Coordinates of C-alpha atoms and ligand atoms in Angstrom, one line a residue:
X1 CA -1.3 -20.9 24.2
X2 CA -4.0 -21.0 21.5
X3 CA -3.7 -23.3 18.5
X4 CA -2.4 -21.8 15.3
X5 CA -5.0 -20.8 12.7
X6 CA -5.1 -19.1 9.3
X7 CA -7.8 -17.1 7.6
X8 CA -7.9 -15.5 4.2
X9 CA -10.1 -12.9 2.6
X10 CA -10.3 -11.0 -0.7
X11 CA -10.5 -7.3 0.0
X12 CA -8.9 -4.1 -1.5
X13 CA -8.3 -6.0 -4.8
X14 CA -5.9 -8.4 -3.1
X15 CA -5.5 -11.4 -0.9
X16 CA -5.3 -10.8 2.8
X17 CA -4.0 -13.5 5.2
X18 CA -3.9 -13.7 9.0
X19 CA -1.8 -16.5 10.5
X20 CA -1.8 -16.4 14.3
X21 CA -2.1 -18.3 17.5
X22 CA -5.8 -17.5 18.1
X23 CA -9.2 -19.2 17.7
X24 CA -10.5 -19.3 14.1
X25 CA -13.5 -17.3 15.4
X26 CA -11.3 -14.4 16.5
X27 CA -9.4 -14.4 13.2
X28 CA -12.7 -14.5 11.3
X29 CA -13.8 -11.5 13.3
X30 CA -10.6 -9.7 12.5
X31 CA -11.1 -10.5 8.8
X32 CA -14.6 -9.2 9.0
X33 CA -13.2 -5.8 10.0
X34 CA -11.4 -5.7 6.6
X35 CA -14.8 -5.9 4.9
X36 CA -16.0 -2.9 6.9
X37 CA -12.9 -0.9 6.1
X38 CA -13.2 -1.8 2.4
X39 CA -16.8 -0.3 2.4
X40 CA -15.5 2.8 4.1
X41 CA -12.4 3.5 2.0
X42 CA -13.0 2.1 -1.5
X43 CA -13.1 4.7 -4.3
X44 CA -15.6 2.7 -6.3
X45 CA -17.9 1.5 -3.4
X46 CA -20.9 3.9 -3.5
X47 CA -21.5 5.7 -0.2
X48 CA -17.9 5.0 1.0
X49 CA -16.3 8.0 2.7
X50 CA -13.9 8.3 -0.3
X51 CA -16.8 8.1 -2.8
X52 CA -18.7 10.8 -0.9
X53 CA -15.7 13.1 -0.8
X54 CA -15.2 12.6 -4.6
X55 CA -18.8 13.3 -5.4
X56 CA -19.4 16.3 -3.2
X57 CA -18.7 18.9 -5.9
X58 CA -16.6 21.0 -3.6
X59 CA -18.7 20.8 -0.5
X60 CA -17.3 19.7 2.9
X61 CA -18.0 16.0 3.7
X62 CA -18.1 14.6 7.3
X63 CA -16.0 11.4 7.5
X64 CA -15.1 8.8 10.0
X65 CA -12.1 9.1 12.3
X66 CA -10.4 6.3 10.2
X67 CA -10.6 8.2 6.9
X68 CA -9.4 11.4 8.7
X69 CA -6.3 9.7 10.1
X70 CA -5.4 8.2 6.7
X71 CA -5.8 11.5 4.9
X72 CA -3.7 13.3 7.5
X73 CA -0.9 10.8 7.2
X74 CA -1.2 11.0 3.4
X75 CA -0.9 14.8 3.4
X76 CA 2.2 14.5 5.7
X77 CA 3.8 12.1 3.2
X78 CA 2.8 14.3 0.3
X79 CA 4.7 17.2 1.9
X80 CA 7.7 15.1 2.9
X81 CA 8.0 13.4 -0.5
X82 CA 7.6 16.7 -2.4
X83 CA 4.6 15.4 -4.1
X84 CA 5.8 11.9 -5.1
X85 CA 3.0 10.5 -2.9
X86 CA -0.2 12.2 -4.0
X87 CA -3.6 10.9 -3.0
X88 CA -5.3 13.1 -5.6
X89 CA -4.1 10.8 -8.4
X90 CA -7.8 9.6 -8.4
X91 CA -8.8 11.3 -11.6
X92 CA -5.8 9.7 -13.3
X93 CA -6.2 6.2 -11.7
X94 CA -9.8 6.2 -13.0
X95 CA -8.4 6.3 -16.6
X96 CA -6.3 3.2 -16.1
X97 CA -7.6 -0.4 -15.9
X98 CA -4.7 -2.7 -15.0
X99 CA -7.0 -5.7 -14.7
X100 CA -8.6 -5.5 -18.1
X101 CA -8.4 -8.7 -20.2
X102 CA -7.5 -6.6 -23.2
X103 CA -5.6 -3.6 -21.8
X104 CA -5.7 -0.3 -23.6
X105 CA -3.7 2.9 -23.0
X106 CA -5.6 6.0 -21.9
X107 CA -5.8 8.9 -24.4
X108 CA -2.9 11.2 -23.6
X109 CA -5.2 14.3 -23.7
X110 CA -7.4 12.7 -21.0
X111 CA -4.4 12.1 -18.8
X112 CA -3.3 15.8 -19.4
X113 CA -6.8 16.9 -18.3
X114 CA -6.8 14.7 -15.3
X115 CA -3.4 16.0 -14.2
X116 CA -4.9 19.5 -13.9
X117 CA -7.3 18.0 -11.2
X118 CA -4.4 16.8 -9.1
X119 CA -3.2 18.8 -6.2
X120 CA -3.0 17.3 -2.7
X121 CA -2.2 20.8 -1.4
X122 CA -5.9 21.5 -1.9
X123 CA -7.2 18.8 0.4
X124 CA -8.8 20.7 3.4
X125 CA -9.1 18.8 6.6
X126 CA -11.1 20.6 9.3
X127 CA -12.6 18.9 12.4
X128 CA -14.3 15.8 11.0
X129 CA -14.8 17.4 7.5
X130 CA -12.9 16.9 4.2
X131 CA -13.2 19.3 1.3
X132 CA -11.7 18.9 -2.1
X133 CA -12.3 21.0 -5.3
X134 CA -15.0 19.8 -7.6
X135 CA -13.6 17.3 -10.2
X136 CA -10.7 16.3 -8.0
X137 CA -10.6 12.6 -6.9
X138 CA -8.9 11.2 -3.9
X139 CA -7.6 7.6 -4.1
X140 CA -6.2 6.1 -0.8
X141 CA -5.1 2.8 -2.5
X142 CA -1.4 3.7 -1.8
X143 CA -1.9 4.0 2.0
X144 CA -5.2 2.5 3.3
X145 CA -4.1 -1.1 3.6
X146 CA -1.3 0.0 5.9
X147 CA -3.8 1.7 8.2
X148 CA -6.2 -1.3 8.1
X149 CA -3.3 -3.7 8.9
X150 CA -2.4 -1.5 11.9
X151 CA -5.9 -1.5 13.2
X152 CA -6.5 -5.2 12.8
X153 CA -3.1 -6.0 14.4
X154 CA -4.1 -3.7 17.3
X155 CA -7.4 -5.5 17.7
X156 CA -5.7 -8.9 17.8
X157 CA -3.2 -7.7 20.4
X158 CA -6.0 -6.3 22.6
X159 CA -7.6 -9.7 22.4
X160 CA -4.5 -11.2 23.8
X161 CA -2.8 -12.5 20.7
X162 CA 1.0 -12.6 21.2
X163 CA 2.1 -14.5 18.1
X164 CA 0.9 -13.8 14.6
X165 CA 1.6 -12.5 11.1
X166 CA -0.7 -10.4 8.9
X167 CA -0.1 -10.1 5.2
X168 CA -2.5 -7.7 3.5
X169 CA -1.3 -7.9 -0.1
X170 CA 2.3 -6.9 0.6
X171 CA 1.6 -5.1 3.9
X172 CA 3.0 -7.4 6.5
X173 CA 2.8 -6.9 10.3
X174 CA 4.4 -9.3 12.8
X175 CA 3.1 -9.8 16.3
X176 CA 5.7 -11.2 18.7
X177 CA 7.7 -14.2 17.7
X178 CA 6.8 -17.3 15.7
X179 CA 4.8 -19.7 17.9
X180 CA 7.8 -22.0 18.3
X181 CA 10.0 -19.0 19.2
X182 CA 12.4 -16.9 17.2
X183 CA 11.6 -14.1 14.9
X184 CA 9.2 -14.4 11.9
X185 CA 11.0 -14.5 8.6
X186 CA 9.6 -12.3 5.9
X187 CA 10.3 -13.4 2.3
X188 CA 10.6 -10.9 -0.6
X189 CA 8.8 -12.2 -3.6
X190 CA 10.7 -12.8 -6.9
X191 CA 9.0 -10.6 -9.4
X192 CA 8.5 -13.4 -11.9
X193 CA 8.0 -16.1 -9.2
X194 CA 5.0 -17.8 -7.7
X195 CA 3.2 -15.7 -5.1
X196 CA 4.0 -16.9 -1.6
X197 CA 6.6 -19.5 -2.8
X198 CA 9.5 -18.0 -4.7
X199 CA 11.6 -15.5 -2.7
X200 CA 14.8 -13.7 -3.6
X201 CA 15.6 -12.6 0.0
X202 CA 14.3 -12.8 3.5
X203 CA 14.8 -10.9 6.8
X204 CA 13.7 -11.5 10.4
X205 CA 10.9 -9.5 11.9
X206 CA 9.3 -9.1 15.4
X207 CA 6.6 -6.6 16.2
X208 CA 7.3 -4.6 13.1
X209 CA 5.8 -3.9 9.7
X210 CA 7.2 -4.4 6.3
X211 CA 5.5 -2.9 3.2
X212 CA 6.5 -3.6 -0.4
X213 CA 5.6 -1.7 -3.5
X214 CA 6.4 -3.3 -6.8
X215 CA 5.6 -3.1 -10.5
X216 CA 5.0 -6.9 -10.8
X217 CA 1.9 -6.8 -8.6
X218 CA -0.5 -5.1 -10.9
X219 CA -0.1 -4.1 -14.5
X220 CA 0.2 -5.2 -18.1
X221 CA 2.8 -5.4 -20.8
X222 CA 2.0 -3.8 -24.2
X223 CA 4.5 -3.7 -27.1
X224 CA 7.3 -4.6 -24.7
X225 CA 6.5 -1.8 -22.2
X226 CA 5.4 -2.6 -18.6
X227 CA 2.5 -0.4 -17.5
X228 CA 1.8 -0.8 -13.8
X229 CA -0.3 0.8 -11.0
X230 CA 2.4 3.1 -9.5
X231 CA 1.9 6.4 -11.2
X232 CA 4.2 9.3 -11.6
X233 CA 2.2 12.3 -10.4
X234 CA 4.1 14.6 -12.7
X235 CA 3.1 12.7 -15.9
X236 CA 0.0 10.6 -15.0
X237 CA 1.9 7.6 -16.6
X238 CA 3.3 4.6 -14.7
X239 CA 6.7 5.4 -13.2
X240 CA 9.5 4.5 -15.5
X241 CA 12.6 4.3 -13.4
X242 CA 15.3 1.8 -12.3
X243 CA 13.3 0.4 -9.4
X244 CA 11.8 -3.1 -9.5
X245 CA 10.6 -3.1 -5.9
X246 CA 11.0 -1.4 -2.6
X247 CA 10.3 -2.5 1.0
X248 CA 10.0 -0.2 4.0
X249 CA 10.4 -1.6 7.5
X250 CA 9.1 0.3 10.5
X251 CA 6.5 0.5 13.3
X252 CA 3.6 2.1 11.6
X253 CA 2.2 0.2 8.6
X254 CA 0.1 3.3 7.7
X255 CA 3.2 5.4 7.2
X256 CA 5.3 2.6 5.7
X257 CA 2.6 2.0 3.1
X258 CA 2.5 5.7 1.9
X259 CA 6.3 6.0 2.2
X260 CA 6.9 2.8 0.2
X261 CA 4.8 4.2 -2.7
X262 CA 6.7 7.5 -2.5
X263 CA 10.1 5.6 -2.4
X264 CA 9.1 3.7 -5.5
X265 CA 8.3 6.9 -7.4
X266 CA 11.4 8.8 -6.1
X267 CA 14.0 6.0 -6.6
X268 CA 16.8 5.2 -4.1
X269 CA 18.7 8.5 -4.2
X270 CA 15.8 10.5 -2.7
X271 CA 13.9 7.5 -1.3
X272 CA 16.6 6.3 1.2
X273 CA 16.9 9.7 3.0
X274 CA 13.0 9.9 3.0
X275 CA 12.8 6.5 4.7
X276 CA 15.4 7.7 7.2
X277 CA 13.3 10.8 8.0
X278 CA 10.4 8.5 8.9
X279 CA 12.7 6.4 11.0
X280 CA 12.3 3.4 8.7
X281 CA 14.7 0.9 7.1
X282 CA 14.5 0.4 3.4
X283 CA 15.4 -2.3 0.8
X284 CA 15.5 -1.5 -2.9
X285 CA 15.9 -4.0 -5.6
X286 CA 16.6 -2.4 -9.0
X287 CA 15.8 -3.8 -12.4
X288 CA 19.4 -4.5 -13.1
X289 CA 19.5 -6.8 -10.0
X290 CA 21.3 -4.5 -7.7
X291 CA 20.1 -4.4 -4.1
X292 CA 20.5 -1.2 -2.0
X293 CA 19.9 -1.3 1.7
X294 CA 19.8 1.2 4.6
X295 CA 22.5 -0.1 6.8
X296 CA 20.5 -1.8 9.6
X297 CA 18.7 -4.4 7.5
X298 CA 19.7 -8.1 8.1
X299 CA 18.9 -9.4 4.6
X300 CA 19.6 -13.0 3.6
X301 CA 19.8 -13.5 -0.1
X302 CA 18.2 -16.7 -1.5
X303 CA 20.5 -18.4 -4.0
X304 CA 19.8 -18.3 -7.7
X305 CA 17.6 -15.3 -7.6
Ligands
LIG1 P1 -0.6 -2.0 -3.5 O1 0.0 -2.6 -2.3 O2 -2.0 -2.1 -3.7 O3 0.2 -2.5 -4.7 P2 0.8 0.5 -3.3 O4 0.9 0.9 -1.9 O5 2.0 0.1 -3.9 O6 -0.4 -0.5 -3.4 O7 0.1 1.8 -4.0 C1 -0.5 1.6 -5.3 C2 -1.8 2.3 -5.3 O8 -1.7 3.7 -4.9 C3 -2.4 2.4 -6.8 O9 -3.2 1.3 -7.1 C4 -3.1 3.7 -6.7 O10 -4.4 3.5 -6.1 C5 -2.3 4.6 -5.8 N1 -1.3 5.3 -6.4 C6 -0.6 5.2 -7.5 N2 0.4 6.1 -7.7 C7 0.3 6.9 -6.6 C8 1.1 8.0 -6.2 N3 2.1 8.5 -6.9 N4 0.8 8.6 -5.0 C9 -0.2 8.1 -4.2 N5 -1.0 7.0 -4.6 C10 -0.7 6.4 -5.7
LIG2 MG1 1.8 2.1 -0.6

């Protein structure tokens, strides 16, 4: 068995880690693929597939097979979630800067105008071409990391890796068991805790994916209100509901990523059945501290959280 190695890279606005029994050269090669996917799928990177789609003024744009697979899955989740997951939030996400040093709220009339440019039902996928109406903007930030995690895990498995864990900013994939045997344990981050250290719960995972969406990841607080990066497609404003975080557990990280964003927007009443329709398990933690689970999850709570 190969020695255990760990690589880290900053892509997609987040920290990505691969920890696996593999040579560091192989892990570097895997991480390098993330850079290529970033160039292909970023909304702001000029000449990316997404940038070209958003700047085509209504003309069809030929895209890579990767972009097509992501958009197809995103449209499926849009339908299944009755619009809670909507990749055409791009015109609205462009108005929000959650990383600004001095955050400001977008003008309500700008949000209202951007909302008129949002309709995922108008994304046309034909052959290898994508067409959206002029002015509309696609943003695959809610689903792309899942696809990339799937592809990178597949690459590692094909190269013979049998034990590993990928964590792409909350999109986790486990390959086989831990090197010393037994399932990997996935920790769920305390919203106000130190990233990678303070967990409120944990569950075992083997050859699965677990994807978390939460308000604590990206956002700012202004006059006591938390503004975060998960937007309600009906209003263009950050979702204001009872959900603190939601984790989806399944086989496809692509689908789990989109569905986790949708489950956050929908809340548990509609989110738990949605997860079931995609054959996924789900863990909700609500702002009042309540935890709601689909029956099958083996969750261990960490004391004092
Ligand atoms: P992350 O793991 O980066 O926190 P999520 O999967 O939780 O991402 O999705 C958040 C991202 O998805 C946002 O940064 C934005 O790009 C996009 N997004 C926000 N709201 C929605 C929505 N209602 N439907 C689809 N995508 C969304
Ligand atoms: Mg998501």
